[in-house]
Amino acid sequence: MDRNSFLKIAGAGLITIGSKAYGFDSGHKTKFKKLVILHTNDWHSRIEPFPNDNSRNSNLGGASRRAFLIDKIRKEEENVLLLDAGDVFQGTPYFNYFGGGLEFKLMSEMGYDAATMGNHDFDGGMDGFLKALKNAEFDFITTNYDFSNTILDGKTKEYTIIEKDGLKIGILSANIELNGLVPKKIFKETGYLDPLETSLRVSEKLKLEDKCDFIICLSHLGYKYDGDKISDIKLAQQSQYIDLIAGGHTHTFMNKADIVKNKKDQDVIVTQAGWGGILLGRVDLMFDRQKRFLWSDSEFIK
Ligand SMILES: [Zn+2]
C-alpha cells in the first residue's frame, strides 16, 4: 500500500489515526511505528565532493556532507537504519593510498548499521579487505559468498537482525558473481552460492523462524538486465518474504523507489541511490501497533 491509499483508508475511518495523524511524526508513536531506512551504494571512495568543474555532479556528494545529512535526519527521526549495498572501494587516490581503511572509518563514524560487499571491495585483495575491516564498526553481510576456505572466514555474517522500537528487521544480502568481474587470483577460494536460492531460503528463515517484521536485502546484483540474468527486479518478483531491496552495482538513479509485486502479489520496495555518494537514499516506512507494514515513501537527497 502506498501512502496515498493508506491515507484514503485512514480517511474513511477504517484506521483510527486521530486529528493530526497525517504527518505521522513523533506525536503518534503510540499508534504507529516509523522506521527510516537510509541507504548508499557504489560510493567508490568519493571522500571529497565531486570537483567544482561545472559538470552535472559538480560539488555534489562527499563524506562530510553525507555525515551532516545523516546527523540531521537522526535528530528528526527516532528509528533510523543506515545501510550500504557495496562498492565502497575504488575510484579515487584515497583508496589507492589508504587501501579502504579510511572509507570504513568514516562509515563507522556516520554510524552505518550494516553493509554488503560489491565486486570492487575485493580490489585490494582479500588481505586488503581484511586489513581495512579493522576500521569497520558495523557488520558486513555476505549471504551468498562462502568465505569458509579464505582468510575472511568468520569476518562477515550470513544475515543480521536489528531491533528498532520493538520492530525486528532482518537483513540479508545478494552478492554478485565474481567470476569474470574480479580475477580469480584475487577472490581466491571464495565460493559463490546462487543468490536467488540463498535469498529465498534466508528470507524465509528470517520471517518464519526469527519472526522478523520487515526484511531487507542489500543487493549488489544490479537493478535490471535484459535476458535471464538475476537482478534486483527479478529477485523481488520471485521472492516471498523480502520487503525491501536496497541495491547497487548498476549505478542506477531513480526519482522514486520502485514498488514491484512479489510471488504472492505483495509489494517489494526496490531502491538504488546512483553512485559516488551523490545521493542519500531514504525510505520511510510506517507500521501499525501490531507491527504490520502499512505504507512507504521514498526520496533521494542531494
Ligand atoms: Zn559493483
PDB file of C-alpha atoms and ligand atoms in Angstrom:
ATOM      1  CA  MET A   1       0.000   0.000   0.000  1.00  0.00           C
ATOM      2  CA  ASP A   2       1.341   3.447  -0.793  1.00  0.00           C
ATOM      3  CA  ARG A   3       0.930   6.485   1.354  1.00  0.00           C
ATOM      4  CA  ASN A   4      -1.999   7.838  -0.636  1.00  0.00           C
ATOM      5  CA  SER A   5      -4.064   4.674  -0.458  1.00  0.00           C
ATOM      6  CA  PHE A   6      -3.228   4.445   3.215  1.00  0.00           C
ATOM      7  CA  LEU A   7      -4.467   7.975   3.757  1.00  0.00           C
ATOM      8  CA  LYS A   8      -7.669   7.159   1.863  1.00  0.00           C
ATOM      9  CA  ILE A   9      -8.374   4.187   4.108  1.00  0.00           C
ATOM     10  CA  ALA A  10      -7.397   6.209   7.124  1.00  0.00           C
ATOM     11  CA  GLY A  11      -9.709   8.997   5.931  1.00  0.00           C
ATOM     12  CA  ALA A  12     -12.561   6.517   5.547  1.00  0.00           C
ATOM     13  CA  GLY A  13     -12.198   5.760   9.246  1.00  0.00           C
ATOM     14  CA  LEU A  14     -11.037   2.178   8.882  1.00  0.00           C
ATOM     15  CA  ILE A  15      -7.928   3.013  10.831  1.00  0.00           C
ATOM     16  CA  THR A  16      -8.145   5.413  13.731  1.00  0.00           C
ATOM     17  CA  ILE A  17      -5.379   7.924  13.448  1.00  0.00           C
ATOM     18  CA  GLY A  18      -6.518  10.972  15.381  1.00  0.00           C
ATOM     19  CA  SER A  19      -6.844  14.514  14.137  1.00  0.00           C
ATOM     20  CA  LYS A  20      -3.197  15.331  13.452  1.00  0.00           C
ATOM     21  CA  ALA A  21      -2.133  11.972  12.189  1.00  0.00           C
ATOM     22  CA  TYR A  22      -1.407  12.937   8.619  1.00  0.00           C
ATOM     23  CA  GLY A  23       2.118  13.983   9.497  1.00  0.00           C
ATOM     24  CA  PHE A  24       2.818  10.645  11.173  1.00  0.00           C
ATOM     25  CA  ASP A  25       5.522  12.138  13.286  1.00  0.00           C
ATOM     26  CA  SER A  26       6.574  11.689  16.866  1.00  0.00           C
ATOM     27  CA  GLY A  27       3.210  12.629  18.398  1.00  0.00           C
ATOM     28  CA  HIS A  28       1.660   9.455  17.017  1.00  0.00           C
ATOM     29  CA  LYS A  29       4.210   6.959  18.067  1.00  0.00           C
ATOM     30  CA  THR A  30       1.752   5.305  20.387  1.00  0.00           C
ATOM     31  CA  LYS A  31      -0.382   4.259  17.416  1.00  0.00           C
ATOM     32  CA  PHE A  32       2.243   3.906  14.721  1.00  0.00           C
ATOM     33  CA  LYS A  33       5.854   2.925  14.436  1.00  0.00           C
ATOM     34  CA  LYS A  34       8.014   4.696  11.913  1.00  0.00           C
ATOM     35  CA  LEU A  35      11.276   3.410  10.554  1.00  0.00           C
ATOM     36  CA  VAL A  36      13.562   5.386   8.272  1.00  0.00           C
ATOM     37  CA  ILE A  37      15.960   3.462   6.034  1.00  0.00           C
ATOM     38  CA  LEU A  38      18.910   5.443   4.704  1.00  0.00           C
ATOM     39  CA  HIS A  39      20.967   3.750   2.037  1.00  0.00           C
ATOM     40  CA  THR A  40      24.001   4.296  -0.160  1.00  0.00           C
ATOM     41  CA  ASN A  41      25.796   2.191  -2.773  1.00  0.00           C
ATOM     42  CA  ASP A  42      28.815   2.377  -5.049  1.00  0.00           C
ATOM     43  CA  TRP A  43      30.252   5.402  -3.328  1.00  0.00           C
ATOM     44  CA  HIS A  44      33.599   4.406  -4.785  1.00  0.00           C
ATOM     45  CA  SER A  45      35.960   6.131  -2.373  1.00  0.00           C
ATOM     46  CA  ARG A  46      34.457   9.569  -3.037  1.00  0.00           C
ATOM     47  CA  ILE A  47      35.628  11.030   0.267  1.00  0.00           C
ATOM     48  CA  GLU A  48      35.533  14.550  -1.149  1.00  0.00           C
ATOM     49  CA  PRO A  49      32.683  16.130  -3.126  1.00  0.00           C
ATOM     50  CA  PHE A  50      32.883  15.958  -6.925  1.00  0.00           C
ATOM     51  CA  PRO A  51      35.121  18.747  -8.222  1.00  0.00           C
ATOM     52  CA  ASN A  52      33.732  22.170  -8.984  1.00  0.00           C
ATOM     53  CA  ASP A  53      34.071  21.848 -12.758  1.00  0.00           C
ATOM     54  CA  ASN A  54      30.578  22.825 -13.944  1.00  0.00           C
ATOM     55  CA  SER A  55      29.776  19.215 -14.795  1.00  0.00           C
ATOM     56  CA  ARG A  56      26.499  17.617 -13.735  1.00  0.00           C
ATOM     57  CA  ASN A  57      27.928  16.293 -10.471  1.00  0.00           C
ATOM     58  CA  SER A  58      29.902  19.415  -9.660  1.00  0.00           C
ATOM     59  CA  ASN A  59      30.253  19.915  -5.861  1.00  0.00           C
ATOM     60  CA  LEU A  60      27.866  17.038  -5.069  1.00  0.00           C
ATOM     61  CA  GLY A  61      28.489  14.228  -2.625  1.00  0.00           C
ATOM     62  CA  GLY A  62      31.390  13.897  -0.222  1.00  0.00           C
ATOM     63  CA  ALA A  63      31.574  12.120   3.101  1.00  0.00           C
ATOM     64  CA  SER A  64      31.215  15.226   5.244  1.00  0.00           C
ATOM     65  CA  ARG A  65      28.025  16.337   3.502  1.00  0.00           C
ATOM     66  CA  ARG A  66      26.587  12.852   3.893  1.00  0.00           C
ATOM     67  CA  ALA A  67      27.529  12.796   7.578  1.00  0.00           C
ATOM     68  CA  PHE A  68      25.728  16.126   8.004  1.00  0.00           C
ATOM     69  CA  LEU A  69      22.554  14.853   6.282  1.00  0.00           C
ATOM     70  CA  ILE A  70      22.537  11.640   8.320  1.00  0.00           C
ATOM     71  CA  ASP A  71      23.033  13.577  11.526  1.00  0.00           C
ATOM     72  CA  LYS A  72      20.163  15.910  10.696  1.00  0.00           C
ATOM     73  CA  ILE A  73      17.790  13.017   9.936  1.00  0.00           C
ATOM     74  CA  ARG A  74      18.810  11.220  13.139  1.00  0.00           C
ATOM     75  CA  LYS A  75      17.882  14.342  15.104  1.00  0.00           C
ATOM     76  CA  GLU A  76      14.444  14.408  13.454  1.00  0.00           C
ATOM     77  CA  GLU A  77      13.641  10.704  13.473  1.00  0.00           C
ATOM     78  CA  GLU A  78      13.764   8.158  16.255  1.00  0.00           C
ATOM     79  CA  ASN A  79      14.316   4.969  14.309  1.00  0.00           C
ATOM     80  CA  VAL A  80      16.926   5.170  11.587  1.00  0.00           C
ATOM     81  CA  LEU A  81      18.826   2.381   9.859  1.00  0.00           C
ATOM     82  CA  LEU A  82      21.860   3.244   7.731  1.00  0.00           C
ATOM     83  CA  LEU A  83      22.908   0.691   5.113  1.00  0.00           C
ATOM     84  CA  ASP A  84      25.292   0.315   2.179  1.00  0.00           C
ATOM     85  CA  ALA A  85      24.979  -2.039  -0.784  1.00  0.00           C
ATOM     86  CA  GLY A  86      28.630  -2.380  -1.769  1.00  0.00           C
ATOM     87  CA  ASP A  87      31.452  -0.980  -3.895  1.00  0.00           C
ATOM     88  CA  VAL A  88      32.695   1.322  -1.188  1.00  0.00           C
ATOM     89  CA  PHE A  89      36.185   0.908  -2.655  1.00  0.00           C
ATOM     90  CA  GLN A  90      37.917   2.116  -5.823  1.00  0.00           C
ATOM     91  CA  GLY A  91      37.653   5.353  -7.730  1.00  0.00           C
ATOM     92  CA  THR A  92      39.901   7.955  -6.107  1.00  0.00           C
ATOM     93  CA  PRO A  93      43.532   8.060  -4.918  1.00  0.00           C
ATOM     94  CA  TYR A  94      42.246   7.795  -1.323  1.00  0.00           C
ATOM     95  CA  PHE A  95      41.634   4.104  -1.965  1.00  0.00           C
ATOM     96  CA  ASN A  96      44.962   3.551  -3.710  1.00  0.00           C
ATOM     97  CA  TYR A  97      46.803   5.257  -0.892  1.00  0.00           C
ATOM     98  CA  PHE A  98      44.945   4.131   2.242  1.00  0.00           C
ATOM     99  CA  GLY A  99      43.530   0.823   0.969  1.00  0.00           C
ATOM    100  CA  GLY A 100      39.939   1.418   2.103  1.00  0.00           C
ATOM    101  CA  GLY A 101      40.510   1.792   5.836  1.00  0.00           C
ATOM    102  CA  LEU A 102      39.574   5.471   5.637  1.00  0.00           C
ATOM    103  CA  GLU A 103      36.246   4.720   3.923  1.00  0.00           C
ATOM    104  CA  PHE A 104      35.298   2.227   6.653  1.00  0.00           C
ATOM    105  CA  LYS A 105      36.414   4.593   9.381  1.00  0.00           C
ATOM    106  CA  LEU A 106      34.162   7.330   8.011  1.00  0.00           C
ATOM    107  CA  MET A 107      31.248   4.903   7.643  1.00  0.00           C
ATOM    108  CA  SER A 108      31.753   3.852  11.261  1.00  0.00           C
ATOM    109  CA  GLU A 109      31.689   7.483  12.352  1.00  0.00           C
ATOM    110  CA  MET A 110      28.492   8.028  10.377  1.00  0.00           C
ATOM    111  CA  GLY A 111      27.009   5.096  12.283  1.00  0.00           C
ATOM    112  CA  TYR A 112      26.357   2.613   9.492  1.00  0.00           C
ATOM    113  CA  ASP A 113      24.448  -0.400  10.783  1.00  0.00           C
ATOM    114  CA  ALA A 114      25.305  -2.871   8.030  1.00  0.00           C
ATOM    115  CA  ALA A 115      26.809  -3.131   4.559  1.00  0.00           C
ATOM    116  CA  THR A 116      27.444  -5.743   1.952  1.00  0.00           C
ATOM    117  CA  MET A 117      30.373  -6.298  -0.411  1.00  0.00           C
ATOM    118  CA  GLY A 118      30.485  -5.313  -4.053  1.00  0.00           C
ATOM    119  CA  ASN A 119      32.945  -6.675  -6.610  1.00  0.00           C
ATOM    120  CA  HIS A 120      35.234  -3.650  -6.189  1.00  0.00           C
ATOM    121  CA  ASP A 121      35.545  -4.279  -2.466  1.00  0.00           C
ATOM    122  CA  PHE A 122      37.886  -7.107  -3.497  1.00  0.00           C
ATOM    123  CA  ASP A 123      40.172  -4.704  -5.382  1.00  0.00           C
ATOM    124  CA  GLY A 124      42.726  -4.509  -2.579  1.00  0.00           C
ATOM    125  CA  GLY A 125      42.799  -8.291  -2.351  1.00  0.00           C
ATOM    126  CA  MET A 126      41.229 -10.394   0.377  1.00  0.00           C
ATOM    127  CA  ASP A 127      44.058  -9.376   2.702  1.00  0.00           C
ATOM    128  CA  GLY A 128      43.473  -5.708   1.831  1.00  0.00           C
ATOM    129  CA  PHE A 129      39.785  -6.018   2.711  1.00  0.00           C
ATOM    130  CA  LEU A 130      40.624  -7.795   5.952  1.00  0.00           C
ATOM    131  CA  LYS A 131      43.074  -5.057   6.893  1.00  0.00           C
ATOM    132  CA  ALA A 132      40.554  -2.300   6.139  1.00  0.00           C
ATOM    133  CA  LEU A 133      37.856  -4.210   8.026  1.00  0.00           C
ATOM    134  CA  LYS A 134      39.591  -3.394  11.323  1.00  0.00           C
ATOM    135  CA  ASN A 135      38.147   0.108  10.879  1.00  0.00           C
ATOM    136  CA  ALA A 136      34.575  -1.088  10.320  1.00  0.00           C
ATOM    137  CA  GLU A 137      32.399  -0.891  13.418  1.00  0.00           C
ATOM    138  CA  PHE A 138      29.430  -2.302  11.521  1.00  0.00           C
ATOM    139  CA  ASP A 139      28.549  -5.722  10.147  1.00  0.00           C
ATOM    140  CA  PHE A 140      29.313  -6.921   6.647  1.00  0.00           C
ATOM    141  CA  ILE A 141      26.552  -9.208   5.408  1.00  0.00           C
ATOM    142  CA  THR A 142      27.552 -11.631   2.626  1.00  0.00           C
ATOM    143  CA  THR A 143      24.771 -14.205   2.379  1.00  0.00           C
ATOM    144  CA  ASN A 144      25.915 -15.892  -0.817  1.00  0.00           C
ATOM    145  CA  TYR A 145      29.697 -15.592  -0.617  1.00  0.00           C
ATOM    146  CA  ASP A 146      31.202 -18.617   1.053  1.00  0.00           C
ATOM    147  CA  PHE A 147      34.415 -17.456   2.695  1.00  0.00           C
ATOM    148  CA  SER A 148      34.991 -20.633   4.699  1.00  0.00           C
ATOM    149  CA  ASN A 149      38.187 -21.520   2.799  1.00  0.00           C
ATOM    150  CA  THR A 150      39.555 -17.966   2.864  1.00  0.00           C
ATOM    151  CA  ILE A 151      41.084 -15.510   5.328  1.00  0.00           C
ATOM    152  CA  LEU A 152      37.663 -13.791   5.577  1.00  0.00           C
ATOM    153  CA  ASP A 153      36.143 -16.860   7.232  1.00  0.00           C
ATOM    154  CA  GLY A 154      34.078 -15.681  10.197  1.00  0.00           C
ATOM    155  CA  LYS A 155      34.651 -12.000   9.422  1.00  0.00           C
ATOM    156  CA  THR A 156      31.300 -11.405   7.730  1.00  0.00           C
ATOM    157  CA  LYS A 157      27.769 -12.563   8.601  1.00  0.00           C
ATOM    158  CA  GLU A 158      25.212 -14.545   6.644  1.00  0.00           C
ATOM    159  CA  TYR A 159      22.474 -12.208   7.934  1.00  0.00           C
ATOM    160  CA  THR A 160      21.731  -9.973  10.885  1.00  0.00           C
ATOM    161  CA  ILE A 161      18.674  -8.935  12.878  1.00  0.00           C
ATOM    162  CA  ILE A 162      18.391  -5.402  14.235  1.00  0.00           C
ATOM    163  CA  GLU A 163      15.673  -4.229  16.626  1.00  0.00           C
ATOM    164  CA  LYS A 164      14.252  -0.710  16.482  1.00  0.00           C
ATOM    165  CA  ASP A 165      11.319   0.353  18.660  1.00  0.00           C
ATOM    166  CA  GLY A 166      10.220  -3.255  19.026  1.00  0.00           C
ATOM    167  CA  LEU A 167      10.424  -3.909  15.271  1.00  0.00           C
ATOM    168  CA  LYS A 168      12.606  -6.806  14.235  1.00  0.00           C
ATOM    169  CA  ILE A 169      14.389  -6.055  10.983  1.00  0.00           C
ATOM    170  CA  GLY A 170      16.149  -8.906   9.218  1.00  0.00           C
ATOM    171  CA  ILE A 171      18.983  -8.019   6.840  1.00  0.00           C
ATOM    172  CA  LEU A 172      20.478 -10.369   4.261  1.00  0.00           C
ATOM    173  CA  SER A 173      22.429  -9.790   1.066  1.00  0.00           C
ATOM    174  CA  ALA A 174      22.531 -10.819  -2.583  1.00  0.00           C
ATOM    175  CA  ASN A 175      26.063 -10.570  -3.923  1.00  0.00           C
ATOM    176  CA  ILE A 176      27.274 -10.611  -7.483  1.00  0.00           C
ATOM    177  CA  GLU A 177      29.174 -13.423  -9.193  1.00  0.00           C
ATOM    178  CA  LEU A 178      32.878 -12.564  -9.031  1.00  0.00           C
ATOM    179  CA  ASN A 179      33.979 -14.824 -11.852  1.00  0.00           C
ATOM    180  CA  GLY A 180      34.512 -12.603 -14.894  1.00  0.00           C
ATOM    181  CA  LEU A 181      34.439  -9.374 -12.842  1.00  0.00           C
ATOM    182  CA  VAL A 182      37.344  -9.969 -10.459  1.00  0.00           C
ATOM    183  CA  PRO A 183      40.463 -12.029 -11.214  1.00  0.00           C
ATOM    184  CA  LYS A 184      40.372 -15.447  -9.546  1.00  0.00           C
ATOM    185  CA  LYS A 185      43.809 -14.820  -8.053  1.00  0.00           C
ATOM    186  CA  ILE A 186      42.181 -12.028  -6.047  1.00  0.00           C
ATOM    187  CA  PHE A 187      38.992 -13.691  -4.776  1.00  0.00           C
ATOM    188  CA  LYS A 188      40.830 -16.994  -4.361  1.00  0.00           C
ATOM    189  CA  GLU A 189      38.711 -19.747  -2.779  1.00  0.00           C
ATOM    190  CA  THR A 190      35.608 -17.578  -2.245  1.00  0.00           C
ATOM    191  CA  GLY A 191      32.644 -19.812  -3.027  1.00  0.00           C
ATOM    192  CA  TYR A 192      29.677 -18.384  -4.912  1.00  0.00           C
ATOM    193  CA  LEU A 193      26.224 -19.567  -3.898  1.00  0.00           C
ATOM    194  CA  ASP A 194      23.167 -18.940  -6.053  1.00  0.00           C
ATOM    195  CA  PRO A 195      21.812 -15.539  -4.934  1.00  0.00           C
ATOM    196  CA  LEU A 196      18.174 -16.340  -5.667  1.00  0.00           C
ATOM    197  CA  GLU A 197      18.268 -19.634  -3.780  1.00  0.00           C
ATOM    198  CA  THR A 198      20.079 -18.177  -0.754  1.00  0.00           C
ATOM    199  CA  SER A 199      17.870 -15.067  -0.650  1.00  0.00           C
ATOM    200  CA  LEU A 200      14.693 -17.148  -0.707  1.00  0.00           C
ATOM    201  CA  ARG A 201      15.994 -19.550   1.930  1.00  0.00           C
ATOM    202  CA  VAL A 202      17.401 -16.950   4.325  1.00  0.00           C
ATOM    203  CA  SER A 203      14.459 -14.537   3.993  1.00  0.00           C
ATOM    204  CA  GLU A 204      12.078 -17.409   4.735  1.00  0.00           C
ATOM    205  CA  LYS A 205      14.083 -18.279   7.851  1.00  0.00           C
ATOM    206  CA  LEU A 206      14.128 -14.631   8.969  1.00  0.00           C
ATOM    207  CA  LYS A 207      10.362 -14.371   8.515  1.00  0.00           C
ATOM    208  CA  LEU A 208       9.081 -17.726   9.747  1.00  0.00           C
ATOM    209  CA  GLU A 209      11.675 -18.763  12.343  1.00  0.00           C
ATOM    210  CA  ASP A 210      13.026 -15.456  13.601  1.00  0.00           C
ATOM    211  CA  LYS A 211       9.677 -13.652  13.217  1.00  0.00           C
ATOM    212  CA  CYS A 212      11.157 -10.546  11.622  1.00  0.00           C
ATOM    213  CA  ASP A 213       8.650  -7.771  10.963  1.00  0.00           C
ATOM    214  CA  PHE A 214      10.495  -6.406   7.949  1.00  0.00           C
ATOM    215  CA  ILE A 215      13.160  -7.958   5.740  1.00  0.00           C
ATOM    216  CA  ILE A 216      15.778  -6.026   3.808  1.00  0.00           C
ATOM    217  CA  CYS A 217      18.074  -7.435   1.157  1.00  0.00           C
ATOM    218  CA  LEU A 218      21.261  -5.479   0.475  1.00  0.00           C
ATOM    219  CA  SER A 219      21.946  -6.324  -3.141  1.00  0.00           C
ATOM    220  CA  HIS A 220      24.923  -5.839  -5.387  1.00  0.00           C
ATOM    221  CA  LEU A 221      23.318  -7.775  -8.236  1.00  0.00           C
ATOM    222  CA  GLY A 222      22.298  -4.705 -10.230  1.00  0.00           C
ATOM    223  CA  TYR A 223      18.879  -3.157 -10.831  1.00  0.00           C
ATOM    224  CA  LYS A 224      17.681  -4.761 -14.077  1.00  0.00           C
ATOM    225  CA  TYR A 225      19.081  -6.555 -17.143  1.00  0.00           C
ATOM    226  CA  ASP A 226      17.772  -7.767 -20.482  1.00  0.00           C
ATOM    227  CA  GLY A 227      17.596 -11.536 -20.524  1.00  0.00           C
ATOM    228  CA  ASP A 228      17.627 -14.007 -17.671  1.00  0.00           C
ATOM    229  CA  LYS A 229      20.399 -12.579 -15.534  1.00  0.00           C
ATOM    230  CA  ILE A 230      19.349 -12.233 -11.905  1.00  0.00           C
ATOM    231  CA  SER A 231      18.757  -8.620 -10.842  1.00  0.00           C
ATOM    232  CA  ASP A 232      17.005  -6.721  -8.066  1.00  0.00           C
ATOM    233  CA  ILE A 233      13.781  -6.620 -10.087  1.00  0.00           C
ATOM    234  CA  LYS A 234      13.878 -10.379 -10.790  1.00  0.00           C
ATOM    235  CA  LEU A 235      14.727 -11.158  -7.178  1.00  0.00           C
ATOM    236  CA  ALA A 236      11.817  -9.008  -5.993  1.00  0.00           C
ATOM    237  CA  GLN A 237       9.384 -10.733  -8.385  1.00  0.00           C
ATOM    238  CA  GLN A 238      10.469 -14.211  -7.352  1.00  0.00           C
ATOM    239  CA  SER A 239      10.638 -13.574  -3.612  1.00  0.00           C
ATOM    240  CA  GLN A 240       8.008 -14.080  -0.934  1.00  0.00           C
ATOM    241  CA  TYR A 241       9.417 -12.594   2.252  1.00  0.00           C
ATOM    242  CA  ILE A 242      11.712  -9.751   1.202  1.00  0.00           C
ATOM    243  CA  ASP A 243      10.123  -6.329   1.808  1.00  0.00           C
ATOM    244  CA  LEU A 244      12.850  -4.029   0.521  1.00  0.00           C
ATOM    245  CA  ILE A 245      15.852  -4.391  -1.762  1.00  0.00           C
ATOM    246  CA  ALA A 246      18.498  -1.678  -1.447  1.00  0.00           C
ATOM    247  CA  GLY A 247      20.690  -2.273  -4.457  1.00  0.00           C
ATOM    248  CA  GLY A 248      23.879  -1.243  -6.169  1.00  0.00           C
ATOM    249  CA  HIS A 249      26.301  -2.112  -8.961  1.00  0.00           C
ATOM    250  CA  THR A 250      24.385  -0.648 -11.945  1.00  0.00           C
ATOM    251  CA  HIS A 251      24.733   2.924 -10.580  1.00  0.00           C
ATOM    252  CA  THR A 252      21.012   3.428 -11.145  1.00  0.00           C
ATOM    253  CA  PHE A 253      19.437   6.810 -10.445  1.00  0.00           C
ATOM    254  CA  MET A 254      15.702   6.783  -9.691  1.00  0.00           C
ATOM    255  CA  ASN A 255      13.178   9.506  -8.919  1.00  0.00           C
ATOM    256  CA  LYS A 256      11.306   7.247  -6.508  1.00  0.00           C
ATOM    257  CA  ALA A 257      11.889   3.730  -5.289  1.00  0.00           C
ATOM    258  CA  ASP A 258      10.056   1.102  -7.379  1.00  0.00           C
ATOM    259  CA  ILE A 259       7.223  -0.975  -5.989  1.00  0.00           C
ATOM    260  CA  VAL A 260       7.414  -4.466  -7.509  1.00  0.00           C
ATOM    261  CA  LYS A 261       4.909  -7.287  -6.935  1.00  0.00           C
ATOM    262  CA  ASN A 262       6.366 -10.468  -5.470  1.00  0.00           C
ATOM    263  CA  LYS A 263       5.214 -14.063  -5.991  1.00  0.00           C
ATOM    264  CA  LYS A 264       2.329 -13.543  -3.566  1.00  0.00           C
ATOM    265  CA  ASP A 265       1.304 -10.251  -5.221  1.00  0.00           C
ATOM    266  CA  GLN A 266       2.666  -8.272  -2.288  1.00  0.00           C
ATOM    267  CA  ASP A 267       4.739  -5.101  -2.587  1.00  0.00           C
ATOM    268  CA  VAL A 268       8.527  -5.143  -2.581  1.00  0.00           C
ATOM    269  CA  ILE A 269      10.331  -1.805  -2.484  1.00  0.00           C
ATOM    270  CA  VAL A 270      13.322  -1.734  -4.866  1.00  0.00           C
ATOM    271  CA  THR A 271      15.673   1.191  -4.498  1.00  0.00           C
ATOM    272  CA  GLN A 272      19.168   2.304  -5.527  1.00  0.00           C
ATOM    273  CA  ALA A 273      20.925   5.620  -4.937  1.00  0.00           C
ATOM    274  CA  GLY A 274      23.000   6.204  -8.091  1.00  0.00           C
ATOM    275  CA  TRP A 275      26.692   6.173  -7.260  1.00  0.00           C
ATOM    276  CA  GLY A 276      29.575   8.213  -5.890  1.00  0.00           C
ATOM    277  CA  GLY A 277      27.718   9.320  -2.774  1.00  0.00           C
ATOM    278  CA  ILE A 278      25.875  11.905  -4.899  1.00  0.00           C
ATOM    279  CA  LEU A 279      22.595  10.885  -3.297  1.00  0.00           C
ATOM    280  CA  LEU A 280      21.483   9.570   0.051  1.00  0.00           C
ATOM    281  CA  GLY A 281      18.549   7.206  -0.439  1.00  0.00           C
ATOM    282  CA  ARG A 282      15.736   7.480   2.080  1.00  0.00           C
ATOM    283  CA  VAL A 283      12.729   5.211   2.523  1.00  0.00           C
ATOM    284  CA  ASP A 284      10.204   5.985   5.256  1.00  0.00           C
ATOM    285  CA  LEU A 285       8.200   3.018   6.494  1.00  0.00           C
ATOM    286  CA  MET A 286       5.087   3.130   8.646  1.00  0.00           C
ATOM    287  CA  PHE A 287       3.890   0.183  10.734  1.00  0.00           C
ATOM    288  CA  ASP A 288       0.804  -0.198  12.886  1.00  0.00           C
ATOM    289  CA  ARG A 289       0.887  -1.166  16.548  1.00  0.00           C
ATOM    290  CA  GLN A 290       0.758  -4.826  15.585  1.00  0.00           C
ATOM    291  CA  LYS A 291       3.950  -4.162  13.611  1.00  0.00           C
ATOM    292  CA  ARG A 292       2.203  -4.680  10.294  1.00  0.00           C
ATOM    293  CA  PHE A 293       3.790  -2.719   7.480  1.00  0.00           C
ATOM    294  CA  LEU A 294       1.332  -0.091   6.201  1.00  0.00           C
ATOM    295  CA  TRP A 295       2.975   2.241   3.709  1.00  0.00           C
ATOM    296  CA  SER A 296       6.244   3.603   2.428  1.00  0.00           C
ATOM    297  CA  ASP A 297       7.518   6.777   0.860  1.00  0.00           C
ATOM    298  CA  SER A 298      10.904   7.398  -0.686  1.00  0.00           C
ATOM    299  CA  GLU A 299      13.215  10.168  -1.766  1.00  0.00           C
ATOM    300  CA  PHE A 300      16.811  10.701  -2.808  1.00  0.00           C
ATOM    301  CA  ILE A 301      18.593  13.537  -1.068  1.00  0.00           C
ATOM    302  CA  LYS A 302      21.408  15.534  -2.667  1.00  0.00           C
TER     303      LYS A 302
HETATM  304 ZN    ZN B   1      29.850  -3.286  -8.475  1.00  0.00          ZN
END
